One Martini backbone bead per residue (centre of mass of N, CA, C, O) as a GRO file, in nm:
protein
  173
    1UNK     BB    1  14.290  15.467   0.718
    2UNK     BB    2  14.146  15.622   0.962
    3UNK     BB    3  14.060  15.566   1.285
    4UNK     BB    4  13.829  15.777   1.308
    5UNK     BB    5  13.643  15.638   1.106
    6UNK     BB    6  13.600  15.386   1.276
    7UNK     BB    7  13.512  15.519   1.545
    8UNK     BB    8  13.247  15.651   1.421
    9UNK     BB    9  13.109  15.346   1.395
   10UNK     BB   10  13.103  15.315   1.694
   11UNK     BB   11  12.868  15.166   1.913
   12UNK     BB   12  12.623  15.169   2.184
   13UNK     BB   13  12.480  14.844   2.242
   14UNK     BB   14  12.379  14.683   2.511
   15UNK     BB   15  12.673  14.761   2.637
   16UNK     BB   16  12.813  14.750   2.348
   17UNK     BB   17  13.067  14.758   2.120
   18UNK     BB   18  12.970  14.842   1.782
   19UNK     BB   19  12.906  14.738   1.438
   20UNK     BB   20  12.732  14.786   1.173
   21UNK     BB   21  12.698  14.609   0.888
   22UNK     BB   22  12.711  14.848   0.683
   23UNK     BB   23  12.973  14.971   0.795
   24UNK     BB   24  13.153  14.720   0.772
   25UNK     BB   25  13.120  14.680   0.469
   26UNK     BB   26  13.238  14.953   0.386
   27UNK     BB   27  13.517  14.908   0.516
   28UNK     BB   28  13.557  14.624   0.342
   29UNK     BB   29  13.435  14.661   0.041
   30UNK     BB   30  13.131  14.563   0.068
   31UNK     BB   31  12.837  14.439   0.080
   32UNK     BB   32  12.594  14.368   0.297
   33UNK     BB   33  12.502  14.112   0.161
   34UNK     BB   34  12.779  13.969   0.152
   35UNK     BB   35  12.838  13.972   0.449
   36UNK     BB   36  12.582  13.813   0.539
   37UNK     BB   37  12.637  13.561   0.373
   38UNK     BB   38  12.908  13.483   0.508
   39UNK     BB   39  12.796  13.461   0.788
   40UNK     BB   40  12.582  13.237   0.729
   41UNK     BB   41  12.797  13.027   0.624
   42UNK     BB   42  12.965  13.102   0.920
   43UNK     BB   43  12.794  13.090   1.196
   44UNK     BB   44  12.990  12.929   1.394
   45UNK     BB   45  13.184  13.202   1.416
   46UNK     BB   46  12.906  13.358   1.550
   47UNK     BB   47  12.847  13.429   1.832
   48UNK     BB   48  12.672  13.636   2.047
   49UNK     BB   49  12.954  13.791   2.127
   50UNK     BB   50  13.000  13.881   1.808
   51UNK     BB   51  12.679  13.869   1.731
   52UNK     BB   52  12.374  14.066   1.664
   53UNK     BB   53  12.037  14.132   1.643
   54UNK     BB   54  11.838  14.377   1.605
   55UNK     BB   55  11.581  14.535   1.723
   56UNK     BB   56  11.347  14.767   1.680
   57UNK     BB   57  11.440  14.959   1.909
   58UNK     BB   58  11.737  14.966   1.833
   59UNK     BB   59  11.701  15.074   1.548
   60UNK     BB   60  11.552  15.336   1.620
   61UNK     BB   61  11.784  15.451   1.791
   62UNK     BB   62  12.000  15.453   1.572
   63UNK     BB   63  11.848  15.633   1.371
   64UNK     BB   64  11.817  15.878   1.570
   65UNK     BB   65  12.149  15.904   1.631
   66UNK     BB   66  12.221  15.829   1.312
   67UNK     BB   67  12.241  15.978   1.013
   68UNK     BB   68  12.391  15.746   0.834
   69UNK     BB   69  12.127  15.535   0.921
   70UNK     BB   70  11.846  15.609   0.777
   71UNK     BB   71  11.802  15.359   0.581
   72UNK     BB   72  11.704  15.158   0.812
   73UNK     BB   73  11.410  15.258   0.847
   74UNK     BB   74  11.324  15.103   0.550
   75UNK     BB   75  11.402  14.829   0.627
   76UNK     BB   76  11.304  14.485   0.630
   77UNK     BB   77  11.565  14.438   0.789
   78UNK     BB   78  11.756  14.361   1.050
   79UNK     BB   79  12.038  14.443   1.183
   80UNK     BB   80  12.372  14.391   1.251
   81UNK     BB   81  12.599  14.342   1.529
   82UNK     BB   82  12.951  14.399   1.581
   83UNK     BB   83  13.195  14.315   1.751
   84UNK     BB   84  13.519  14.305   1.772
   85UNK     BB   85  13.535  13.997   1.709
   86UNK     BB   86  13.333  13.999   1.473
   87UNK     BB   87  13.492  14.190   1.284
   88UNK     BB   88  13.735  14.002   1.255
   89UNK     BB   89  13.582  13.752   1.154
   90UNK     BB   90  13.469  13.886   0.900
   91UNK     BB   91  13.743  13.920   0.762
   92UNK     BB   92  13.803  13.611   0.742
   93UNK     BB   93  13.546  13.537   0.561
   94UNK     BB   94  13.607  13.734   0.326
   95UNK     BB   95  13.914  13.736   0.229
   96UNK     BB   96  14.014  14.025   0.171
   97UNK     BB   97  14.250  14.259   0.153
   98UNK     BB   98  14.077  14.493   0.269
   99UNK     BB   99  13.968  14.344   0.516
  100UNK     BB  100  14.238  14.284   0.647
  101UNK     BB  101  14.343  14.575   0.663
  102UNK     BB  102  14.095  14.695   0.818
  103UNK     BB  103  14.108  14.516   1.075
  104UNK     BB  104  14.343  14.669   1.198
  105UNK     BB  105  14.182  14.933   1.248
  106UNK     BB  106  13.966  14.809   1.422
  107UNK     BB  107  14.149  14.715   1.650
  108UNK     BB  108  14.267  14.996   1.713
  109UNK     BB  109  14.001  15.136   1.781
  110UNK     BB  110  13.917  14.954   2.016
  111UNK     BB  111  14.177  14.993   2.182
  112UNK     BB  112  14.144  15.297   2.219
  113UNK     BB  113  13.876  15.286   2.370
  114UNK     BB  114  13.982  15.126   2.609
  115UNK     BB  115  14.185  15.344   2.698
  116UNK     BB  116  13.980  15.581   2.734
  117UNK     BB  117  13.773  15.412   2.936
  118UNK     BB  118  13.934  15.307   3.178
  119UNK     BB  119  13.927  15.548   3.387
  120UNK     BB  120  13.610  15.559   3.398
  121UNK     BB  121  13.564  15.288   3.532
  122UNK     BB  122  13.708  15.356   3.796
  123UNK     BB  123  13.533  15.600   3.867
  124UNK     BB  124  13.261  15.451   3.870
  125UNK     BB  125  13.338  15.256   4.096
  126UNK     BB  126  13.392  15.473   4.315
  127UNK     BB  127  13.112  15.602   4.306
  128UNK     BB  128  12.957  15.348   4.392
  129UNK     BB  129  13.097  15.313   4.665
  130UNK     BB  130  13.014  15.590   4.777
  131UNK     BB  131  12.709  15.549   4.754
  132UNK     BB  132  12.695  15.307   4.944
  133UNK     BB  133  12.803  15.455   5.193
  134UNK     BB  134  12.584  15.673   5.205
  135UNK     BB  135  12.346  15.481   5.249
  136UNK     BB  136  12.446  15.370   5.517
  137UNK     BB  137  12.462  15.642   5.665
  138UNK     BB  138  12.167  15.722   5.633
  139UNK     BB  139  12.052  15.486   5.797
  140UNK     BB  140  12.207  15.551   6.060
  141UNK     BB  141  12.089  15.836   6.102
  142UNK     BB  142  11.792  15.756   6.116
  143UNK     BB  143  11.823  15.570   6.360
  144UNK     BB  144  11.933  15.787   6.552
  145UNK     BB  145  11.691  15.982   6.538
  146UNK     BB  146  11.480  15.780   6.641
  147UNK     BB  147  11.615  15.732   6.917
  148UNK     BB  148  11.600  16.025   7.016
  149UNK     BB  149  11.291  16.055   7.001
  150UNK     BB  150  11.232  15.835   7.218
  151UNK     BB  151  11.389  16.000   7.454
  152UNK     BB  152  11.202  16.220   7.420
  153UNK     BB  153  10.982  16.424   7.530
  154UNK     BB  154  10.684  16.516   7.503
  155UNK     BB  155  10.520  16.766   7.397
  156UNK     BB  156  10.352  17.024   7.517
  157UNK     BB  157  10.014  17.081   7.537
  158UNK     BB  158   9.827  17.332   7.440
  159UNK     BB  159   9.560  17.491   7.475
  160UNK     BB  160   9.310  17.565   7.277
  161UNK     BB  161   9.200  17.834   7.122
  162UNK     BB  162   8.950  17.992   7.031
  163UNK     BB  163   8.792  18.075   6.730
  164UNK     BB  164   8.674  18.373   6.636
  165UNK     BB  165   8.377  18.509   6.730
  166UNK     BB  166   8.316  18.674   7.048
  167UNK     BB  167   8.075  18.712   7.297
  168UNK     BB  168   8.045  18.924   7.566
  169UNK     BB  169   7.827  18.878   7.821
  170UNK     BB  170   7.622  19.057   8.033
  171UNK     BB  171   7.486  19.031   8.341
  172UNK     BB  172   7.193  19.144   8.481
  173UNK     BB  173   7.040  19.203   8.806
   0.00000   0.00000   0.00000
């Protein structure tokens, strides 16, 4: 099984990299129903940082963005999302040879994503620091401009000339 196949199943939901239960079940060679049954039987092994259930808006977003998950649109139950640790734990509760073998690819796929995204996290951090510095400088410049305006004399007001049509009348003696 190529790592790219596993990587294509990894989604970003609620700021976490996850695999939807139906994709994970397909990778492990079991039905989604069997995967979810085993998870429910061993629920103590799946804390919220290993697995969470999507809400309706999450599901709708996933369906809109992933063509292969269109069947979720008509499902009566909300799918589960498994984080990297949850996907590995799912392999251990399924305990099938294919699940164990596939979990190796899952681990490699997540590890590769961590490597690919590592430099971008550092870049994002530096951009945030730069943005913070710019905001501080902007405030200082505004304060400086306000101080200069206070020191400047008020502009001289020219008397306003009347506008419109004016008749100059001559008085005859």
